[in-house]
Amino acid sequence: MKNWGVLGGVAAALAAGIYVLWGPITERKKRRKGLVPGLLNLGNTCFMNSLLQGLSACPTFIKWLEEFTAQYPADQRETTKPQYLSLTLLRLLKALSCQEVASGEEEEDVLDAGCLLEVLRMYRWQISSFEEQDAHELFHVITSSLEDERDRHPRVAHLFDMQSLELQQEMTPQQISCRIRGALHPMSSAWKSQHPFHGRLTSNMVCKHCEHQSPVRYDTFDSLSLSIPAATWGRPLTLDHCLHHFISSESVRDVVCDNCTKIEAEGTLNGEVVEHQRTTFVKQLKLGKLPQCLCIHLQRLSWSSQGTPLKRHEHVQFNEFLIMDIYKYHLPGCKPHQHNPKLKENAVTVLEVKDGMTAPTSASAQPSRTKALFVNGACSSPTLLPTTGAFSLPGVPDYSSSVYLFRLMAVVVHHGDMHSGHFVTYRRSPPSAKNPLSTSSQWLWISDDTVRKASLQEVLSSSAYLLFYERVLSKAQQHQSQEYKSEE
């Protein structure tokens, strides 16, 4: 019996040594054809793994990282030691999208993303791999850190930076200007550009009394955080309900209106001093600039009457394609269909928003029309909404006339409650090597190091937490591709 105990101890020690030297067996498995690598869970890092899988399904973001990191010297781009977030993130996303794998890790089934946490600590973000974290918060950490990295780069070449000075293009005598009056040396366009998740919100306030409009205020965003409105019995919640609730107008009382004060002063005699006129304003949010990559966060945190956090589990219907035309801000006097005449003839051109609900109206829409009006997530006709049975896909609307059209690339789902849970990702499979510019129709379900194929039906039936969309050109915009690239 003692010999058996000794043999057991030796076997256990040998197994532990093998684990330390070569890692778990799952790390050595070869990746199955048609799948992408999984990510090793380093404790409680499913929040990071799910987000990285979602970002790796956004080719526009990866392309931006490639252009952004091209500014670094070759020796910094090739080193494996984490120095910059952009370089570390690019390597991980390209490996997860099967574009590039580090030496010695070809066709690996499982990768280790611990280098991302290591480089984020260099940016003064202390993120523990053994505590519950939120994928949306990590998304904000990454985008803000990328902005910090961009802002820290010198805008003017240093006199001792011979490499940058030698790479500068020669200037003609007409381009040379006095350094006292002329502008500073232009920085590279790659460092000028914002990351593709960067967008702008507009805040517009109009006086109810005199209809005077205050100057439009612009605020930046890298994701749209949408609250989920209260559900109506018998009707499913859709992504449009959340978007309309986000931009729905609200009344702001007791606001000083300079225009009303001016009108009141003009009606007085002998230039009498008039008190500031306070009226009620209507505040309206719109999207001033839509990003190339759109991240939508569905807020599933709510609070009970006792003040304890609760998770909302309602299913919010969403589509593979997202039409954002009706949420785009247009300058006064510029009609939404001015850039695309087909919108004038299409079904839904104007949406009246009241209490977060929608009322589609159209000049060409007649009560006797039999053609259904489709919106994002479901059909807008109440009689055609599914009320019983399993989840059913809505009909396919006509996307050819949409100017601001987005395609679904990835979905992050959270299972569990507010105290514990697990993040998984649905994402598109990378395009084939023969056609790298195409978009794959094959979906994958990924939970850390487990990867399997999934159907679009399964994706659209999931309870989304984060939605990743990428803007695409519709057929009506193919001849306007140059204008699309130079959008505001």
Steps between C-alpha positions, in 0.01 A plus 500: 500500500791733575639435151165595347501823702851584380404429139189719534705786639753473217221497240336807655832685507565403136156623395552828684837546329349438157225755575753764608727444201244461223175631648162327487432248226235727346772751409672245277196402295494599137220725383222339302443625147251785472537607863703769674729468802348507846647689794630357823305602811761635743266494799194713429604649166192402296414873488828569316482191279146576382587862420814406305304249294242770423764756399682246283183469289524872405742524202470881489640523853786262416584703188507819706738337749728397213516858370537638852790271597681557168636819658716298741850381400526146367690369804217612731236343276678165488585462869282266706545700822193718567585867458199662337135408529441542126776251407391244759136530401581472129695176549220344702220604263688385190570164665132464595395591146745246356699772321823463692623272776814551705797275432461155652122538542384414147159339490477500879158418642538723808689828542600695811386864521676575828728742313202739465458526878875548532513790257188661652681505835767710327216743421418510875195275472506242778277220373504175694457173311345333807210742563167539322529779243274656238565468126350842424723672755804331348390627158508858635841437657640384165355785292603770749850352528533500120404868500761570768762315297413706193507831689840424655662464159698814402314708243822661368812302412780552753822651363698199624255249348706452184293206376176702495670802347658293224166338415329836452413590144690786340307826487482728200585872541128577474429275802769651721367766737641702784502293820384802698179544302463166329343190644693231684629204308200281414479180694427168335138442407506170690559689824232756417223246452274391781444130559203363302278475810514878547170681440324822595166569664304818444290665769237739365276723714196690363284749691136394508381860513693671219644189328848650522773236467807518721844422351548129443733335752729214395622223730722205408425133562664167429191290574128560527379393843127437465257443782230239444149653520215328678353223290143512373305181557465297182763695309871414479766754582713605205825686454297784349309537827831548681632744240183708499499505878858628486422792267147570627439866572463628854368827641734720702316761704602838636769573243596858411417572135703790359272528199183527710676762717599694188144491362361615834754789513406617151138535607575727795513882496801722580735203512378370833701218650328165449550199722641187341219298351493141618321244284493128433743353248482171313831312501573253219796265456618389156809340351713773346767265368454128469820297545627240256479239778196531723500345848157484666480424871164381635477602865380194689565640847195612697429568866231357724289710737737390779800633306651165404636449146299280267563373150244541224468185292256624233577401145553802276447414135764620255574440134804401301482843338437828680352813338606819680374767257217621724735554795748715306507874569452722194574867479194730491371521146668174397246221458597143579442387143698784343810281454298202386181568299386140542437563868220738400317215335576242763267386774631659817651848472383677815436361845307687764634408841282510808585336828750273333248346260494545124240620255624454142367753255563556132361728237461209263362261760129438460268324745418243237863404441562128538880526503625465856720768651811344651724645768804373688414183686143437389222601270349835598148388418340388831283243321807324363693480827538148638300464820518128572728211429875491456710793393455563128716702268345813350468536127789640302460873437640690204837636608599636157385855578665533841787748525609399851489122483688272743570126496512290817850364564494370859278463808620472860259322736509486881359195679428519870401778740657824625724321750646224284474378146680424177558686172481326161525636147328442169717622214536462128758257372795674327479520119680244290854561381378493139263792561632698800273802435180297523280462807440146619145381564621232742457581868700362793416459868801551728531445873864555602684204342187328361407584141218357289292600202164672550207607283375852441171395662687414821686833491184709458328302776768584757459752782756751379711710735736655244430529126777573252394638162709623206380751246453372145422662168157422361440459128370855475832632633753316285553806279545717812785298655744790488255727683445223754872482582523876556192521725507760777 
